[in-house]
Short mmCIF file of C-alpha atoms in Angstrom, two decimals:
data_model
loop_
_atom_site.label_atom_id
_atom_site.label_comp_id
_atom_site.label_asym_id
_atom_site.label_seq_id
_atom_site.Cartn_x
_atom_site.Cartn_y
_atom_site.Cartn_z
CA UNK K 1 -66.01 -86.51 27.59
CA UNK K 2 -68.43 -84.07 26.04
CA UNK K 3 -67.43 -80.78 24.40
CA UNK K 4 -70.28 -78.28 24.81
CA UNK K 5 -71.46 -76.01 22.01
CA UNK K 6 -70.20 -73.11 24.13
CA UNK K 7 -66.67 -74.58 24.28
CA UNK K 8 -66.69 -75.48 20.57
CA UNK K 9 -67.80 -71.95 19.62
CA UNK K 10 -65.22 -70.39 21.97
CA UNK K 11 -62.37 -72.40 20.47
CA UNK K 12 -63.53 -71.59 16.93
CA UNK K 13 -63.78 -67.87 17.76
CA UNK K 14 -60.31 -67.93 19.33
CA UNK K 15 -58.96 -69.67 16.23
CA UNK K 16 -60.54 -67.02 14.01
CA UNK K 17 -58.78 -64.36 16.09
CA UNK K 18 -55.51 -66.32 15.98
CA UNK K 19 -55.71 -66.56 12.19
CA UNK K 20 -56.29 -62.83 11.77
CA UNK K 21 -53.35 -61.53 9.74
CA UNK K 22 -53.40 -57.87 10.77
CA UNK K 23 -53.43 -56.26 14.19
CA UNK K 24 -56.90 -54.77 13.75
CA UNK K 25 -59.59 -56.12 16.08
CA UNK K 26 -62.26 -58.37 14.59
CA UNK K 27 -65.90 -57.53 15.08
CA UNK K 28 -68.05 -60.17 16.74
CA UNK K 29 -70.33 -60.13 13.68
CA UNK K 30 -67.39 -61.04 11.41
CA UNK K 31 -66.32 -63.88 13.70
CA UNK K 32 -69.90 -65.15 13.97
CA UNK K 33 -70.32 -65.08 10.20
CA UNK K 34 -66.96 -66.72 9.45
CA UNK K 35 -67.56 -69.56 11.92
CA UNK K 36 -71.36 -69.85 11.58
CA UNK K 37 -71.91 -69.10 15.28
CA UNK K 38 -75.10 -67.42 16.53
CA UNK K 39 -74.10 -63.78 17.09
CA UNK K 40 -75.80 -63.22 20.47
CA UNK K 41 -74.37 -66.48 21.83
CA UNK K 42 -70.92 -65.48 20.58
CA UNK K 43 -71.15 -62.08 22.32
CA UNK K 44 -71.72 -63.87 25.63
CA UNK K 45 -68.79 -66.22 24.96
CA UNK K 46 -66.48 -63.36 24.00
CA UNK K 47 -67.43 -61.53 27.21
CA UNK K 48 -66.47 -64.62 29.23
CA UNK K 49 -63.21 -64.83 27.30
CA UNK K 50 -62.56 -61.14 28.00
CA UNK K 51 -63.22 -61.58 31.72
CA UNK K 52 -60.97 -64.65 31.64
CA UNK K 53 -58.10 -62.66 30.14
CA UNK K 54 -58.00 -64.43 26.77
CA UNK K 55 -59.30 -61.60 24.59
CA UNK K 56 -59.25 -57.82 24.67
CA UNK K 57 -62.16 -55.75 23.45
CA UNK K 58 -62.10 -52.31 21.92
CA UNK K 59 -65.17 -50.12 21.55
CA UNK K 60 -65.98 -47.82 18.69
CA UNK K 61 -66.16 -47.91 14.93
CA UNK K 62 -62.80 -49.61 14.67
CA UNK K 63 -63.52 -51.79 17.67
CA UNK K 64 -63.78 -55.50 18.08
CA UNK K 65 -61.84 -58.32 19.69
CA UNK K 66 -58.26 -59.54 19.59
CA UNK K 67 -56.32 -62.12 21.55
CA UNK K 68 -54.89 -60.81 24.82
CA UNK K 69 -51.65 -62.78 24.37
CA UNK K 70 -49.86 -64.50 21.51
CA UNK K 71 -51.81 -67.43 20.05
CA UNK K 72 -48.92 -69.82 20.70
CA UNK K 73 -49.27 -69.16 24.44
CA UNK K 74 -53.00 -69.95 24.59
CA UNK K 75 -53.87 -73.63 24.80
CA UNK K 76 -57.16 -75.18 23.77
CA UNK K 77 -57.54 -76.11 27.46
CA UNK K 78 -57.27 -72.42 28.42
CA UNK K 79 -60.19 -71.56 26.16
CA UNK K 80 -62.40 -74.45 27.31
CA UNK K 81 -61.73 -73.79 31.00
CA UNK K 82 -62.53 -70.10 30.56
CA UNK K 83 -66.01 -70.72 29.16
CA UNK K 84 -66.93 -74.10 30.67
CA UNK K 85 -64.85 -74.61 33.81
CA UNK K 86 -62.94 -77.82 34.57
CA UNK K 87 -62.03 -80.05 31.63
CA UNK K 88 -63.24 -83.23 33.32
CA UNK K 89 -65.88 -83.53 35.99
CA UNK K 90 -68.22 -86.27 37.13
CA UNK K 91 -71.72 -85.03 37.83
CA UNK K 92 -70.22 -81.53 38.04
CA UNK K 93 -67.64 -82.57 40.67
CA UNK K 94 -63.88 -82.61 40.09
CA UNK K 95 -62.49 -86.16 40.36
CA UNK K 96 -60.30 -85.58 43.46
CA UNK K 97 -63.42 -84.53 45.38
CA UNK K 98 -65.16 -87.85 44.73
CA UNK K 99 -65.12 -91.03 46.76
CA UNK K 100 -66.42 -94.50 46.01
CA UNK K 101 -66.75 -97.68 47.99
CA UNK K 102 -66.85 -101.38 47.29
CA UNK K 103 -66.57 -102.52 43.69
CA UNK K 104 -66.78 -98.89 42.48
CA UNK K 105 -63.67 -97.87 44.45
CA UNK K 106 -61.45 -98.21 41.35
CA UNK K 107 -63.50 -95.62 39.49
CA UNK K 108 -61.63 -92.75 41.12
CA UNK K 109 -58.21 -93.65 39.66
CA UNK K 110 -59.94 -94.22 36.30
CA UNK K 111 -61.46 -90.72 36.34
CA UNK K 112 -58.09 -89.25 37.41
CA UNK K 113 -56.33 -91.07 34.54
CA UNK K 114 -58.94 -89.79 32.10
CA UNK K 115 -58.48 -86.23 33.36
CA UNK K 116 -54.71 -86.57 33.08
CA UNK K 117 -54.93 -87.66 29.43
CA UNK K 118 -57.43 -84.95 28.51
CA UNK K 119 -55.20 -82.35 30.13
CA UNK K 120 -52.11 -83.68 28.37
CA UNK K 121 -53.74 -83.32 24.98
CA UNK K 122 -55.66 -80.05 25.41
CA UNK K 123 -52.91 -78.26 27.34
CA UNK K 124 -50.35 -79.39 24.78
CA UNK K 125 -52.11 -77.88 21.77
CA UNK K 126 -52.06 -74.12 21.20
CA UNK K 127 -54.28 -71.94 19.07
CA UNK K 128 -51.32 -71.53 16.72
CA UNK K 129 -50.99 -75.32 16.35
CA UNK K 130 -54.61 -75.70 15.27
CA UNK K 131 -54.84 -72.50 13.19
CA UNK K 132 -51.74 -73.54 11.24
CA UNK K 133 -52.91 -77.17 10.92
CA UNK K 134 -49.70 -78.31 12.65
CA UNK K 135 -50.88 -80.46 15.54
CA UNK K 136 -48.13 -81.81 17.80
CA UNK K 137 -46.89 -85.19 16.53
CA UNK K 138 -48.13 -87.12 19.58
CA UNK K 139 -51.64 -85.68 19.17
CA UNK K 140 -51.66 -86.24 15.42
CA UNK K 141 -50.56 -89.85 15.95
CA UNK K 142 -53.68 -90.50 18.04
CA UNK K 143 -55.83 -89.77 14.99
CA UNK K 144 -54.17 -92.65 13.11
CA UNK K 145 -55.39 -95.35 15.50
CA UNK K 146 -57.65 -97.83 13.63
CA UNK K 147 -60.78 -96.96 15.64
CA UNK K 148 -60.09 -93.23 16.13
CA UNK K 149 -62.71 -92.13 13.59
CA UNK K 150 -65.27 -94.83 14.36
CA UNK K 151 -68.22 -94.28 16.68
CA UNK K 152 -68.81 -97.44 18.68
#
């Protein structure tokens, strides 16, 4: 699985909004600066997140962005899907729409299993979980596997 720069920036921007202590909207420039995200790219991402119902925007001198719903009700999967589409695809195709023959026939259940695990993790972690550094125990446990931090 590959997390695009767009998805990484979107999650980081959403986390910045989730961590905002007051109810005032945050300006895109402030989010971009705090997370070291290119401002123009962030504007495009925030517009996608607005159209996807994750953030609200307010114009004017006191304008900016805020989350459209409580951070605990927005999963990391919600953010990624909003800016990048499906969590797992193969050549841009969703696994159930694929078919294989011969010795490759078993690939389909493998891709489905992969998608299931990715969903389980990303749908089970909210913006609040990450912003408060309190990952669910089952997700945190995965980081303790001996090879979790090693690139093969």
